[in-house]
Amino acid sequence: MTGGITRRRLLAATALGGSALTAGGWALAGGSLTPGQPGLLLRSQTPLPQPYAVPLPVPPVLTPTRPGDTTDVYEIVQKPARLRILAGLETTAWTYGGTFPGPTLVSRSGRRTVVRHRNELPHPTVVHLHGGHTPDGSDGYPTALILPRDGTAHHSDGMAGMPGMPEASGARDHASVGRTYTYPMEQRASTLWYHDHRMGFTGPNVWHGLAGFHLVHDDEEEALPLPRRERDIPLMIADRAFAADGSFRYPALDTAQRTPGVTDPYMDGVLGDVLLVNGAPWPVLETQRLRYRLRLLNASNARRYRLALEPPPPGGDGLVQIGGDGGLLERPLAHDTLDIAPAERFDVIVDFSRYRPGTRVRLVNRLGSGSTANVMRFDISTGRPPADDSRIPDRLSTIPTPRPERAATTRTFHFQRQAGAGGWTINGRPYEPGRPLATVRLGTTELWRFVTDFHHPVHVHLDHFQVTARNGRSPGPYDAGWKDTVDLRPAESVEILTRFTDYPGRFMLHCHNLEHEDMAMMADFVTE
């Protein structure tokens, strides 16, 4: 069923106190009751480029400025850069190191990584290592600003219903010119990414280019016969819209970044009509008839994708998932389609030897239409490939079976749009820095229940989790393994189980639809 209010959804709405059927729910959230898209399309004002006209770029790997026995030190300058994204036009991007995506950082599990950021942009920023198991001082709390090089601070007028920022009540962070982030990397191999996390302005900052990959390797992963080197490819998928002069187009309330948020029609989320992969529109990758490992990241502000190969390989199951947000799955999972919400990562193997030489295989988006229905293309070589030394093992890793009955406590978080609260809320409240919705004892396991009125990809900082139930039933087909972001559809509930470890302090829980996040759908939790 693709429309209408089912009994299950009506019961879920009742669990939200009925608000999902009134001004706080579907009616003001775009009226969507389908598993399609949140948000509103922002159309480009310049002719769209021809698809499959440019090769796929692969972000460069950053070299440490000071490698050591136990620590690698990196330096990144955040700065504007003029990039050639559309043919014949230049786009001013806000970048890490002058590229979009930013350079890829590669770390070793158990080996500390230190990243020093300097801000040469005209506005403050914050950096969050998404999926990192990180002490609170380096987690990228949204008021821990990195000021522009001249030391000027921009103080916004605040979000409706909450104090101004960053000097909001309870905020203890001090802005600084330059900031050093220390990542212990006491975590398993996984595909992480780093991006801006400034309160009220994450949406425009990421939209304009502040995002990059951070890959973690370990002995377990490297012992597996998976595709390596040039056949291990990170793919950052992001939609954007462009103005007539080639600049990024975004419906910010205030381009000077003093008042956060977007214009009212885009409160549900901003969707672009150009799909970029690693910063290039609808690119092409020439492949051999071999297995490839594709690290898929949805870096869009709000757009969800349903990815598939077209044509599918003979027999189907063309996307074999080996990992997710938090690294390797226990066993591979074969998919014909793969739903991926903002901030989610899926690590997949595609065996191009299943196709005839010379086949052109499109990666398509079955939740898109028109220009957003295609993502990129793989052109399979006609030449004889070398012997393929890779394979997909039947067993990849060992993941403990979740035991919800052992949870120390159960907490429920309602993700809703509230009339009168000025935007998106968690448990009926817009975000206020320093006011935690939960205090958690380190070393304990908790069961958290997320209940939604709309599409919300929910992200939890500090520790990965396992999905134990969806709508009171078994987890969904894309919920396997360790995750840090889980996709919820309208009037849906998800239960997750996580154990909080290592680091006391203040961390975040929020929607990763960046327009929802900027309009107050965040909450603090404290570990002690």
XYZ file of C-alpha atoms in Angstrom, residues 126-489:
364
model
C 32.532 22.890 13.475
C 33.898 19.461 12.451
C 32.209 16.159 13.363
C 33.751 12.767 12.584
C 30.557 10.913 11.780
C 30.725 7.396 13.167
C 33.809 8.122 15.221
C 34.101 6.717 18.754
C 35.437 9.998 20.023
C 35.921 11.886 23.328
C 33.473 14.728 23.779
C 36.112 17.437 23.341
C 36.729 16.261 19.771
C 33.215 15.135 18.865
C 32.210 18.356 17.147
C 29.652 19.738 19.585
C 27.656 22.286 17.563
C 28.689 25.345 19.575
C 32.425 24.487 19.642
C 33.143 26.917 16.823
C 36.255 27.269 14.717
C 36.328 30.983 13.988
C 37.553 32.489 10.742
C 41.232 33.336 10.654
C 40.567 37.013 11.452
C 38.945 35.912 14.726
C 35.533 37.395 13.998
C 32.519 35.555 15.395
C 29.037 35.489 13.937
C 26.361 35.285 16.607
C 23.053 34.188 15.192
C 19.669 35.330 16.348
C 18.927 31.768 17.480
C 16.218 29.312 16.614
C 12.602 29.994 17.340
C 11.756 28.717 20.798
C 15.354 28.484 22.018
C 17.941 30.914 23.351
C 20.480 32.514 21.049
C 23.686 30.743 20.190
C 26.499 30.050 20.748
C 26.146 31.777 24.098
C 23.007 29.772 24.867
C 22.235 28.705 28.411
C 24.330 25.691 29.368
C 26.744 25.979 26.445
C 30.256 25.657 27.848
C 32.291 25.667 24.662
C 34.538 28.529 23.660
C 35.090 29.483 20.069
C 38.685 29.382 18.887
C 40.736 30.292 15.856
C 41.821 26.854 14.735
C 40.981 23.651 16.549
C 42.686 20.301 17.047
C 40.596 17.125 17.035
C 42.026 13.970 18.586
C 40.593 10.627 17.481
C 41.825 7.573 19.462
C 40.506 5.229 16.744
C 39.669 2.532 19.265
C 37.106 1.085 16.869
C 36.807 -1.491 14.119
C 37.407 -0.928 10.420
C 34.638 1.153 8.878
C 33.728 3.873 6.416
C 33.417 7.138 8.348
C 32.983 10.657 7.049
C 33.692 14.107 8.403
C 31.480 17.110 7.873
C 30.449 20.446 9.287
C 28.295 20.396 12.432
C 27.764 24.063 13.269
C 24.501 24.647 15.099
C 21.860 26.148 12.851
C 24.070 26.088 9.733
C 25.051 22.478 9.091
C 22.719 22.367 6.059
C 24.240 25.239 4.064
C 27.796 24.385 5.117
C 27.569 20.771 3.935
C 25.590 21.798 0.833
C 28.441 24.127 -0.128
C 31.070 21.389 0.174
C 32.195 20.700 3.747
C 32.297 16.888 3.680
C 34.907 14.165 3.169
C 35.694 10.485 3.805
C 37.653 9.071 6.750
C 38.410 5.351 6.370
C 39.508 3.052 9.191
C 41.320 -0.249 8.568
C 42.129 -3.144 10.907
C 43.641 -6.620 10.864
C 40.289 -8.417 10.655
C 39.234 -6.590 7.505
C 42.637 -6.887 5.832
C 42.695 -10.650 6.399
C 39.648 -11.025 4.136
C 40.086 -11.527 0.361
C 38.063 -8.421 -0.558
C 38.807 -6.139 -3.528
C 41.651 -3.731 -2.721
C 43.470 -0.626 -3.908
C 42.003 0.789 -7.139
C 39.008 -1.577 -6.813
C 38.099 -0.243 -3.348
C 36.274 2.981 -4.196
C 34.476 5.484 -1.911
C 31.383 7.011 -3.553
C 29.899 10.135 -1.978
C 26.411 10.676 -3.447
C 24.909 14.135 -2.989
C 22.217 16.174 -4.728
C 22.703 19.878 -5.376
C 21.070 22.765 -7.240
C 22.931 25.483 -9.128
C 22.293 29.145 -9.928
C 22.681 30.540 -13.429
C 26.290 31.567 -12.743
C 27.235 28.065 -11.573
C 27.146 28.831 -7.844
C 25.429 26.494 -5.409
C 21.796 27.459 -4.937
C 20.362 27.072 -1.400
C 17.205 28.636 0.142
C 18.845 30.003 3.307
C 16.906 32.526 5.360
C 20.097 34.526 5.756
C 23.166 34.075 3.547
C 25.214 36.057 6.073
C 24.636 33.186 8.538
C 23.216 35.212 11.385
C 19.713 33.713 11.349
C 19.604 29.926 10.846
C 17.157 27.927 8.809
C 15.611 27.876 5.356
C 12.602 29.591 3.834
C 9.285 28.045 4.848
C 8.633 25.925 1.713
C 11.877 24.007 2.358
C 11.414 23.236 6.057
C 10.863 19.555 5.234
C 14.251 19.395 3.505
C 16.085 20.700 0.434
C 16.356 18.474 -2.654
C 18.566 19.266 -5.643
C 18.107 18.269 -9.288
C 21.770 17.455 -10.005
C 23.213 14.234 -8.583
C 26.921 14.397 -7.833
C 29.173 11.444 -7.115
C 32.471 12.494 -5.560
C 31.624 16.016 -6.680
C 31.001 15.187 -10.372
C 27.568 15.151 -12.079
C 26.489 11.662 -13.217
C 30.063 10.429 -13.758
C 31.387 7.307 -15.487
C 33.763 4.702 -14.073
C 35.507 2.327 -16.467
C 35.746 -1.086 -14.836
C 37.255 -4.416 -15.636
C 35.234 -7.627 -15.442
C 36.241 -8.074 -11.800
C 34.771 -7.578 -8.337
C 34.742 -4.015 -7.007
C 34.165 -2.765 -3.492
C 31.998 0.366 -3.451
C 31.730 2.369 -0.219
C 28.394 4.134 -0.688
C 27.727 7.287 1.354
C 24.560 9.365 1.163
C 25.893 12.878 1.834
C 22.687 14.610 0.740
C 20.946 17.043 3.065
C 17.546 15.353 2.836
C 17.283 13.085 -0.210
C 16.827 9.328 0.194
C 17.908 6.932 -2.547
C 16.823 3.485 -3.647
C 19.880 2.299 -5.522
C 19.892 -0.490 -8.112
C 21.969 -1.675 -11.063
C 20.356 -1.316 -14.497
C 20.504 -3.726 -16.168
C 20.774 -6.109 -13.218
C 23.268 -8.946 -13.557
C 21.898 -12.352 -14.637
C 20.238 -13.906 -11.617
C 19.911 -10.597 -9.749
C 21.347 -9.793 -6.305
C 23.824 -7.405 -7.884
C 24.601 -5.415 -4.709
C 26.197 -7.683 -2.104
C 26.419 -5.812 1.182
C 29.462 -6.615 3.316
C 29.334 -3.663 5.711
C 27.394 -0.713 7.053
C 27.931 2.386 9.160
C 29.963 0.552 11.797
C 31.966 -1.804 9.620
C 31.718 -5.404 8.477
C 28.512 -7.407 8.739
C 28.617 -10.896 10.185
C 27.641 -12.372 6.814
C 27.138 -10.849 3.358
C 23.620 -9.826 2.334
C 22.587 -9.791 -1.317
C 20.255 -7.013 -2.529
C 18.594 -6.052 -5.785
C 17.890 -2.579 -4.385
C 19.418 -0.686 -1.513
C 17.632 2.081 0.395
C 20.064 4.633 1.788
C 19.061 7.649 3.884
C 21.151 10.772 4.575
C 24.398 9.916 6.444
C 24.049 6.137 6.040
C 26.891 4.106 4.536
C 26.647 0.762 2.769
C 29.748 -1.179 1.791
C 28.922 -3.379 -1.213
C 30.656 -5.709 -3.651
C 29.643 -5.619 -7.324
C 30.907 -8.438 -9.519
C 31.195 -6.965 -13.009
C 32.332 -10.335 -14.401
C 28.649 -11.279 -14.361
C 28.115 -8.888 -17.289
C 29.133 -9.254 -20.914
C 32.187 -7.243 -22.019
C 31.276 -3.729 -23.137
C 28.063 -3.542 -21.092
C 27.143 -0.135 -19.746
C 25.614 -0.500 -16.295
C 23.814 2.408 -14.682
C 23.505 2.937 -10.947
C 19.931 4.204 -10.773
C 17.793 5.815 -8.082
C 14.315 4.303 -8.034
C 13.069 7.005 -5.688
C 14.032 9.650 -8.236
C 12.502 10.915 -11.457
C 13.774 12.916 -14.376
C 17.328 14.066 -13.686
C 17.438 12.370 -10.277
C 16.602 8.880 -11.558
C 20.212 8.149 -12.551
C 23.313 8.347 -10.342
C 26.331 7.222 -12.400
C 27.440 4.627 -14.959
C 29.944 1.786 -15.024
C 31.452 1.025 -18.454
C 32.776 -2.524 -18.491
C 35.956 -3.109 -20.428
C 36.043 -5.337 -23.507
C 39.591 -6.425 -22.757
C 40.647 -9.607 -21.016
C 40.807 -8.934 -17.263
C 43.552 -10.241 -15.008
C 42.785 -13.078 -12.641
C 40.513 -11.926 -9.824
C 42.196 -12.637 -6.508
C 39.165 -11.452 -4.516
C 36.115 -13.278 -3.248
C 33.262 -12.737 -0.782
C 33.636 -15.022 2.245
C 30.534 -16.639 3.686
C 31.531 -15.225 7.080
C 32.960 -11.733 7.460
C 33.040 -10.968 11.171
C 31.551 -11.828 14.550
C 28.869 -9.507 15.909
C 27.283 -10.203 19.295
C 23.592 -11.030 19.271
C 21.648 -8.123 20.824
C 19.933 -8.947 24.128
C 17.238 -6.302 24.731
C 16.225 -7.955 27.995
C 19.602 -7.001 29.448
C 19.112 -3.280 28.877
C 19.531 -1.211 32.033
C 16.730 1.093 30.938
C 14.450 1.912 28.015
C 14.012 5.455 26.699
C 11.596 6.778 24.086
C 12.350 9.728 21.814
C 9.562 11.278 19.727
C 10.719 13.043 16.562
C 7.949 15.499 15.675
C 7.151 18.797 14.091
C 5.402 20.918 16.700
C 3.084 23.784 15.918
C 4.154 26.735 18.034
C 7.619 25.319 18.751
C 9.042 26.933 15.632
C 10.274 23.800 13.912
C 11.262 20.200 14.457
C 11.472 18.790 17.988
C 12.523 15.763 20.036
C 10.113 14.890 22.856
C 8.228 18.091 22.165
C 11.214 20.391 22.681
C 13.400 22.305 20.268
C 17.106 21.975 20.910
C 18.809 23.892 23.681
C 22.550 23.366 24.224
C 23.455 22.014 27.630
C 20.008 20.580 28.445
C 20.318 16.783 28.167
C 17.347 14.544 27.476
C 19.183 11.558 28.973
C 21.997 10.869 31.428
C 23.664 7.526 30.791
C 26.051 5.555 32.969
C 29.145 4.388 31.109
C 29.417 0.620 30.806
C 25.654 0.093 30.658
C 23.470 -1.020 27.786
C 20.266 0.871 26.982
C 17.305 0.300 24.686
C 16.243 3.443 22.849
C 12.963 3.685 20.971
C 12.613 6.273 18.198
C 9.066 7.215 17.098
C 8.497 9.550 14.158
C 5.855 11.605 12.415
C 7.805 12.041 9.160
C 10.933 10.801 7.400
C 13.773 11.137 9.908
C 17.241 9.547 9.606
C 18.252 9.443 13.280
C 21.955 9.671 14.191
C 23.488 8.870 17.577
C 26.994 10.079 18.451
C 29.660 8.221 20.485
C 28.731 4.531 20.080
C 27.316 2.386 17.322
C 24.082 0.471 17.901
C 22.135 -2.508 16.630
C 18.538 -2.278 15.426
C 16.459 -4.810 17.369
C 12.923 -4.085 16.093
C 11.039 -2.039 13.530
C 7.352 -1.375 14.221
C 7.433 -4.058 16.891
C 8.643 -6.671 14.425
C 11.989 -7.845 13.094
C 14.517 -5.280 11.788
C 14.262 -4.274 8.144
C 16.399 -5.502 5.224
C 18.879 -2.620 5.582
C 19.195 -2.627 9.387
C 21.896 -5.294 9.740
C 25.152 -4.885 11.624
C 26.470 -1.964 13.616
C 24.880 1.360 12.709
C 25.087 4.991 13.772
C 22.191 6.265 11.623
C 18.824 4.598 11.118
C 16.178 5.576 8.591
C 12.616 6.007 9.876
C 9.617 6.518 7.631
